[in-house]
Amino acid sequence: MTDGRLRVAVLAGGASGEHDVSRASGESIAAHLDPARYDVVRVFIGRDGRWSVGAAGAPARRPRGTVADGIAAALAVLRGVDVVFPALHGVYGEDGTVQAVLDRAGVPYVGNPAPASAMGMDKVFTKRLLAAAGIPVADSVLLRGGADTLPAPDRDRLGLPAFVKPARGGSSLGVARLTDWAGLPAAVSAARCAGDRVLVEAAVAGREVDVAVLEYPDGRLVAGPPLEIRVAGGREFFDFDAKYAAGDTVFDVPARIPADAAAAVRRLAVRA
């Protein structure tokens, strides 16, 4: 605590392709933390993976005698805060890497622990875990080792349209919607921007609804109101530009869906 305020370190940037998105998230979080209640410390990770304290001109508050550059110095600062709020996106941020570092340093943080972060970042592991729990998932095939084609039985089973996406990664980077199998090799090549493993997934016809789930300190899981994403501007799906370009997407909260459907997706979200 600093003069009765909670000291929060907002961690943003990162070495993934989602660096700029993370910086925007970090700025938004820092701007909306009430200064009467929170003392904000900004910690920045560059595209090269270098850590520093103080981002976008923000003053660095650090223990006397430390240098606010490099991961060791940054961790010295983080050990002096009450909680870290990771605003990192993609690999090296959402995948348990940073969470494991913070665990090792004994620093509390917001969000999922390292194992859940690692599994949740990998679409293949996530789908396997959900399917094992009886939660429905879209059919898919994993390509690895340089493969960029699918056998005819797999193509027939998945059907068209289909989606090609990195097995690990976010913000829809490297994601393509296929309406012709002739475009598969190029789509797989683009998806390998985030690693060798590529998922080819059957499209699911329907409306896109998200549900946030919050875990309380006592273990209670509470699902928020369903949010429907409606893509505009002639886009075929919720791609990177639709996510981050102003005016191209409409978010309905709560989603305009029947009450029984809203209850069903909230139950599924808590199970997941």
Short mmCIF file of C-alpha atoms in Angstrom, two decimals:
data_model
loop_
_atom_site.label_atom_id
_atom_site.label_comp_id
_atom_site.label_asym_id
_atom_site.label_seq_id
_atom_site.Cartn_x
_atom_site.Cartn_y
_atom_site.Cartn_z
CA MET A 1 0.00 0.00 0.00
CA THR A 2 1.11 3.56 -0.74
CA ASP A 3 -0.64 6.22 1.41
CA GLY A 4 -3.61 3.87 1.70
CA ARG A 5 -3.79 3.21 -2.04
CA LEU A 6 -3.22 -0.20 -3.65
CA ARG A 7 -0.01 -0.19 -5.66
CA VAL A 8 -0.69 -1.76 -9.07
CA ALA A 9 1.90 -2.51 -11.73
CA VAL A 10 0.44 -2.53 -15.24
CA LEU A 11 2.55 -4.79 -17.47
CA ALA A 12 2.29 -4.14 -21.21
CA GLY A 13 4.13 -4.50 -24.52
CA GLY A 14 5.77 -7.83 -25.14
CA ALA A 15 7.66 -9.67 -27.86
CA SER A 16 4.62 -11.05 -29.68
CA GLY A 17 2.93 -9.81 -32.83
CA GLU A 18 0.30 -8.28 -30.55
CA HIS A 19 2.71 -5.75 -29.04
CA ASP A 20 0.75 -2.67 -30.15
CA VAL A 21 -2.55 -4.15 -28.96
CA SER A 22 -1.01 -4.82 -25.57
CA ARG A 23 0.29 -1.27 -25.30
CA ALA A 24 -3.20 0.06 -26.03
CA SER A 25 -4.67 -2.28 -23.39
CA GLY A 26 -2.09 -1.15 -20.84
CA GLU A 27 -2.81 2.51 -21.48
CA SER A 28 -6.55 1.91 -21.14
CA ILE A 29 -6.15 0.01 -17.86
CA ALA A 30 -3.82 2.62 -16.38
CA ALA A 31 -6.12 5.45 -17.46
CA HIS A 32 -9.17 3.86 -15.83
CA LEU A 33 -7.61 2.94 -12.49
CA ASP A 34 -8.93 5.54 -10.03
CA PRO A 35 -5.88 7.50 -8.79
CA ALA A 36 -7.65 8.03 -5.46
CA ARG A 37 -7.57 4.26 -4.89
CA TYR A 38 -4.59 3.01 -6.92
CA ASP A 39 -0.96 4.01 -7.29
CA VAL A 40 -0.04 2.87 -10.80
CA VAL A 41 3.43 1.72 -11.81
CA ARG A 42 3.97 1.02 -15.51
CA VAL A 43 6.25 -1.79 -16.61
CA PHE A 44 7.00 -2.14 -20.30
CA ILE A 45 8.38 -5.09 -22.31
CA GLY A 46 9.88 -4.11 -25.66
CA ARG A 47 9.54 -6.00 -28.91
CA ASP A 48 13.04 -7.32 -28.22
CA GLY A 49 11.91 -8.72 -24.86
CA ARG A 50 13.73 -6.09 -22.80
CA TRP A 51 11.93 -5.00 -19.64
CA SER A 52 11.84 -1.41 -18.34
CA VAL A 53 9.93 0.52 -15.70
CA GLY A 54 7.99 3.59 -16.81
CA ALA A 55 6.29 3.59 -20.21
CA ALA A 56 4.99 6.29 -22.53
CA GLY A 57 6.69 9.00 -20.47
CA ALA A 58 5.22 7.85 -17.17
CA PRO A 59 7.46 8.52 -14.15
CA ALA A 60 9.18 5.40 -12.83
CA ARG A 61 8.70 4.68 -9.12
CA ARG A 62 11.35 2.22 -8.04
CA PRO A 63 13.29 1.24 -4.94
CA ARG A 64 16.25 3.48 -4.18
CA GLY A 65 19.45 2.34 -5.87
CA THR A 66 17.87 0.24 -8.64
CA VAL A 67 18.16 0.86 -12.36
CA ALA A 68 14.80 0.71 -14.14
CA ASP A 69 16.04 -1.33 -17.09
CA GLY A 70 16.24 -5.09 -17.59
CA ILE A 71 14.18 -7.91 -16.17
CA ALA A 72 16.11 -8.13 -12.89
CA ALA A 73 15.54 -4.45 -12.12
CA ALA A 74 11.91 -4.67 -13.22
CA LEU A 75 11.30 -7.66 -10.95
CA ALA A 76 12.82 -5.71 -8.07
CA VAL A 77 10.16 -3.08 -8.68
CA LEU A 78 7.40 -5.65 -9.07
CA ARG A 79 8.27 -7.24 -5.72
CA GLY A 80 7.40 -3.90 -4.16
CA VAL A 81 3.85 -3.63 -5.54
CA ASP A 82 0.64 -5.08 -4.18
CA VAL A 83 -0.46 -6.72 -7.43
CA VAL A 84 0.52 -6.92 -11.12
CA PHE A 85 -2.10 -6.39 -13.80
CA PRO A 86 -0.76 -8.11 -16.96
CA ALA A 87 -2.05 -6.38 -20.10
CA LEU A 88 0.03 -8.62 -22.35
CA HIS A 89 -1.40 -10.26 -25.45
CA GLY A 90 -0.23 -13.36 -27.29
CA VAL A 91 2.79 -15.57 -26.74
CA TYR A 92 5.20 -14.63 -23.94
CA GLY A 93 2.29 -12.87 -22.26
CA GLU A 94 -0.96 -14.81 -22.19
CA ASP A 95 0.68 -18.23 -22.48
CA GLY A 96 1.87 -18.64 -18.89
CA THR A 97 5.43 -17.45 -19.53
CA VAL A 98 5.17 -14.20 -17.59
CA GLN A 99 2.83 -15.77 -15.05
CA ALA A 100 5.49 -18.37 -14.24
CA VAL A 101 8.09 -15.62 -13.78
CA LEU A 102 5.78 -13.76 -11.40
CA ASP A 103 5.01 -16.98 -9.52
CA ARG A 104 8.71 -17.63 -9.08
CA ALA A 105 9.23 -14.08 -7.84
CA GLY A 106 6.32 -14.41 -5.40
CA VAL A 107 4.39 -11.52 -6.96
CA PRO A 108 0.56 -11.74 -7.00
CA TYR A 109 -1.12 -10.95 -10.30
CA VAL A 110 -4.51 -10.63 -11.97
CA GLY A 111 -5.81 -13.44 -14.17
CA ASN A 112 -5.24 -17.13 -14.74
CA PRO A 113 -2.27 -18.96 -13.20
CA ALA A 114 0.55 -20.23 -15.38
CA PRO A 115 -0.79 -23.75 -16.19
CA ALA A 116 -4.26 -22.52 -17.18
CA SER A 117 -2.70 -19.70 -19.22
CA ALA A 118 -0.46 -22.14 -21.07
CA MET A 119 -3.29 -24.55 -21.86
CA GLY A 120 -5.74 -21.80 -22.74
CA MET A 121 -3.32 -20.22 -25.20
CA ASP A 122 -2.98 -23.48 -27.14
CA LYS A 123 -6.15 -24.04 -29.16
CA VAL A 124 -5.45 -27.75 -29.62
CA PHE A 125 -5.04 -28.44 -25.88
CA THR A 126 -8.05 -26.25 -25.10
CA LYS A 127 -10.26 -28.14 -27.52
CA ARG A 128 -9.10 -31.50 -26.16
CA LEU A 129 -9.80 -30.47 -22.57
CA LEU A 130 -13.23 -29.10 -23.43
CA ALA A 131 -14.16 -32.15 -25.49
CA ALA A 132 -13.04 -34.45 -22.65
CA ALA A 133 -15.40 -32.55 -20.35
CA GLY A 134 -18.29 -33.02 -22.76
CA ILE A 135 -18.33 -29.43 -24.00
CA PRO A 136 -18.95 -29.20 -27.77
CA VAL A 137 -16.12 -27.90 -29.96
CA ALA A 138 -15.72 -27.40 -33.70
CA ASP A 139 -14.15 -30.27 -35.64
CA SER A 140 -10.55 -29.60 -36.67
CA VAL A 141 -7.28 -31.03 -37.99
CA LEU A 142 -3.80 -30.08 -36.77
CA LEU A 143 -1.06 -29.54 -39.37
CA ARG A 144 2.57 -29.67 -38.32
CA GLY A 145 6.02 -30.41 -39.67
CA GLY A 146 5.63 -28.31 -42.80
CA ALA A 147 2.41 -29.96 -44.00
CA ASP A 148 0.15 -27.59 -45.90
CA THR A 149 -2.50 -29.87 -47.39
CA LEU A 150 -5.33 -32.06 -46.09
CA PRO A 151 -6.33 -35.53 -47.30
CA ALA A 152 -9.67 -35.68 -49.09
CA PRO A 153 -11.45 -37.42 -46.15
CA ASP A 154 -10.46 -34.56 -43.82
CA ARG A 155 -11.58 -31.95 -46.32
CA ASP A 156 -14.90 -33.72 -46.76
CA ARG A 157 -15.42 -33.99 -43.00
CA LEU A 158 -14.60 -30.34 -42.25
CA GLY A 159 -16.39 -28.92 -45.28
CA LEU A 160 -16.31 -25.32 -46.49
CA PRO A 161 -16.07 -22.64 -45.40
CA ALA A 162 -13.25 -23.53 -43.02
CA PHE A 163 -10.86 -21.50 -40.90
CA VAL A 164 -7.07 -21.70 -40.82
CA LYS A 165 -5.37 -20.31 -37.73
CA PRO A 166 -2.18 -20.57 -35.66
CA ALA A 167 -2.49 -23.17 -32.91
CA ARG A 168 -1.06 -20.58 -30.52
CA GLY A 169 -1.72 -16.87 -30.85
CA GLY A 170 -4.44 -14.30 -30.57
CA SER A 171 -6.01 -11.15 -32.02
CA SER A 172 -6.90 -13.20 -35.14
CA LEU A 173 -3.35 -12.71 -36.46
CA GLY A 174 -2.67 -15.26 -39.20
CA VAL A 175 -6.33 -16.36 -39.38
CA ALA A 176 -7.95 -16.93 -42.78
CA ARG A 177 -11.41 -18.02 -43.90
CA LEU A 178 -11.32 -20.55 -46.74
CA THR A 179 -14.06 -20.99 -49.31
CA ASP A 180 -11.85 -23.04 -51.67
CA TRP A 181 -9.34 -25.71 -50.66
CA ALA A 182 -6.97 -24.38 -53.34
CA GLY A 183 -6.18 -21.53 -50.96
CA LEU A 184 -5.09 -23.82 -48.11
CA PRO A 185 -1.29 -23.74 -48.69
CA ALA A 186 -1.17 -19.94 -48.72
CA ALA A 187 -3.39 -19.73 -45.64
CA VAL A 188 -1.23 -22.24 -43.76
CA SER A 189 1.90 -20.28 -44.68
CA ALA A 190 0.35 -17.10 -43.27
CA ALA A 191 -0.75 -18.90 -40.10
CA ARG A 192 2.82 -20.03 -39.45
CA CYS A 193 3.62 -16.44 -38.44
CA ALA A 194 3.00 -17.69 -34.90
CA GLY A 195 4.64 -21.12 -35.03
CA ASP A 196 4.76 -24.39 -36.92
CA ARG A 197 1.48 -25.86 -35.65
CA VAL A 198 -1.58 -24.77 -37.64
CA LEU A 199 -5.22 -25.61 -37.00
CA VAL A 200 -7.70 -26.13 -39.82
CA GLU A 201 -11.16 -25.87 -38.32
CA ALA A 202 -14.72 -26.38 -39.50
CA ALA A 203 -16.77 -23.20 -39.58
CA VAL A 204 -19.68 -22.99 -37.15
CA ALA A 205 -22.78 -21.30 -38.51
CA GLY A 206 -24.38 -19.04 -35.96
CA ARG A 207 -23.98 -15.84 -33.98
CA GLU A 208 -20.78 -14.97 -32.12
CA VAL A 209 -21.39 -14.57 -28.40
CA ASP A 210 -18.75 -14.05 -25.70
CA VAL A 211 -19.08 -14.53 -21.96
CA ALA A 212 -16.61 -13.28 -19.35
CA VAL A 213 -16.14 -15.42 -16.23
CA LEU A 214 -14.82 -13.97 -12.97
CA GLU A 215 -13.45 -16.09 -10.14
CA TYR A 216 -13.79 -14.67 -6.65
CA PRO A 217 -11.25 -15.30 -3.85
CA ASP A 218 -13.56 -17.92 -2.34
CA GLY A 219 -13.62 -19.88 -5.62
CA ARG A 220 -17.06 -18.79 -6.83
CA LEU A 221 -17.34 -18.49 -10.62
CA VAL A 222 -19.70 -15.82 -11.93
CA ALA A 223 -20.55 -15.41 -15.62
CA GLY A 224 -21.16 -11.93 -16.92
CA PRO A 225 -23.90 -10.98 -19.38
CA PRO A 226 -23.45 -12.47 -22.86
CA LEU A 227 -21.91 -10.08 -25.39
CA GLU A 228 -22.72 -10.45 -29.08
CA ILE A 229 -20.18 -9.41 -31.70
CA ARG A 230 -21.67 -8.16 -34.96
CA VAL A 231 -19.11 -7.57 -37.69
CA ALA A 232 -19.86 -4.76 -40.12
CA GLY A 233 -18.07 -3.22 -43.11
CA GLY A 234 -18.46 -6.29 -45.31
CA ARG A 235 -16.02 -8.38 -43.27
CA GLU A 236 -16.42 -12.14 -43.31
CA PHE A 237 -15.39 -12.71 -39.70
CA PHE A 238 -14.07 -11.01 -36.57
CA ASP A 239 -10.54 -10.46 -37.90
CA PHE A 240 -7.74 -8.23 -36.58
CA ASP A 241 -9.03 -5.07 -38.24
CA ALA A 242 -12.59 -5.75 -37.09
CA LYS A 243 -11.31 -6.11 -33.53
CA TYR A 244 -9.26 -2.94 -33.41
CA ALA A 245 -10.44 -0.57 -36.18
CA ALA A 246 -13.03 1.86 -34.89
CA GLY A 247 -16.50 1.66 -36.39
CA ASP A 248 -16.28 -1.76 -38.04
CA THR A 249 -17.83 -3.83 -35.26
CA VAL A 250 -20.91 -3.57 -33.05
CA PHE A 251 -20.90 -5.03 -29.53
CA ASP A 252 -24.32 -5.72 -28.02
CA VAL A 253 -24.29 -6.05 -24.22
CA PRO A 254 -26.35 -7.90 -23.27
CA ALA A 255 -26.64 -9.98 -26.42
CA ARG A 256 -30.08 -9.88 -28.02
CA ILE A 257 -30.70 -13.60 -27.71
CA PRO A 258 -33.51 -15.57 -26.03
CA ALA A 259 -33.27 -15.93 -22.27
CA ASP A 260 -32.82 -19.70 -22.46
CA ALA A 261 -29.94 -19.31 -24.94
CA ALA A 262 -28.30 -16.69 -22.69
CA ALA A 263 -28.57 -19.02 -19.71
CA ALA A 264 -27.11 -21.90 -21.74
CA VAL A 265 -24.04 -20.01 -22.92
CA ARG A 266 -23.40 -18.71 -19.40
CA ARG A 267 -23.54 -22.27 -18.04
CA LEU A 268 -21.13 -23.43 -20.76
CA ALA A 269 -18.76 -20.55 -20.01
CA VAL A 270 -18.59 -21.48 -16.32
CA ARG A 271 -18.02 -25.16 -17.19
CA ALA A 272 -15.22 -24.20 -19.56
#
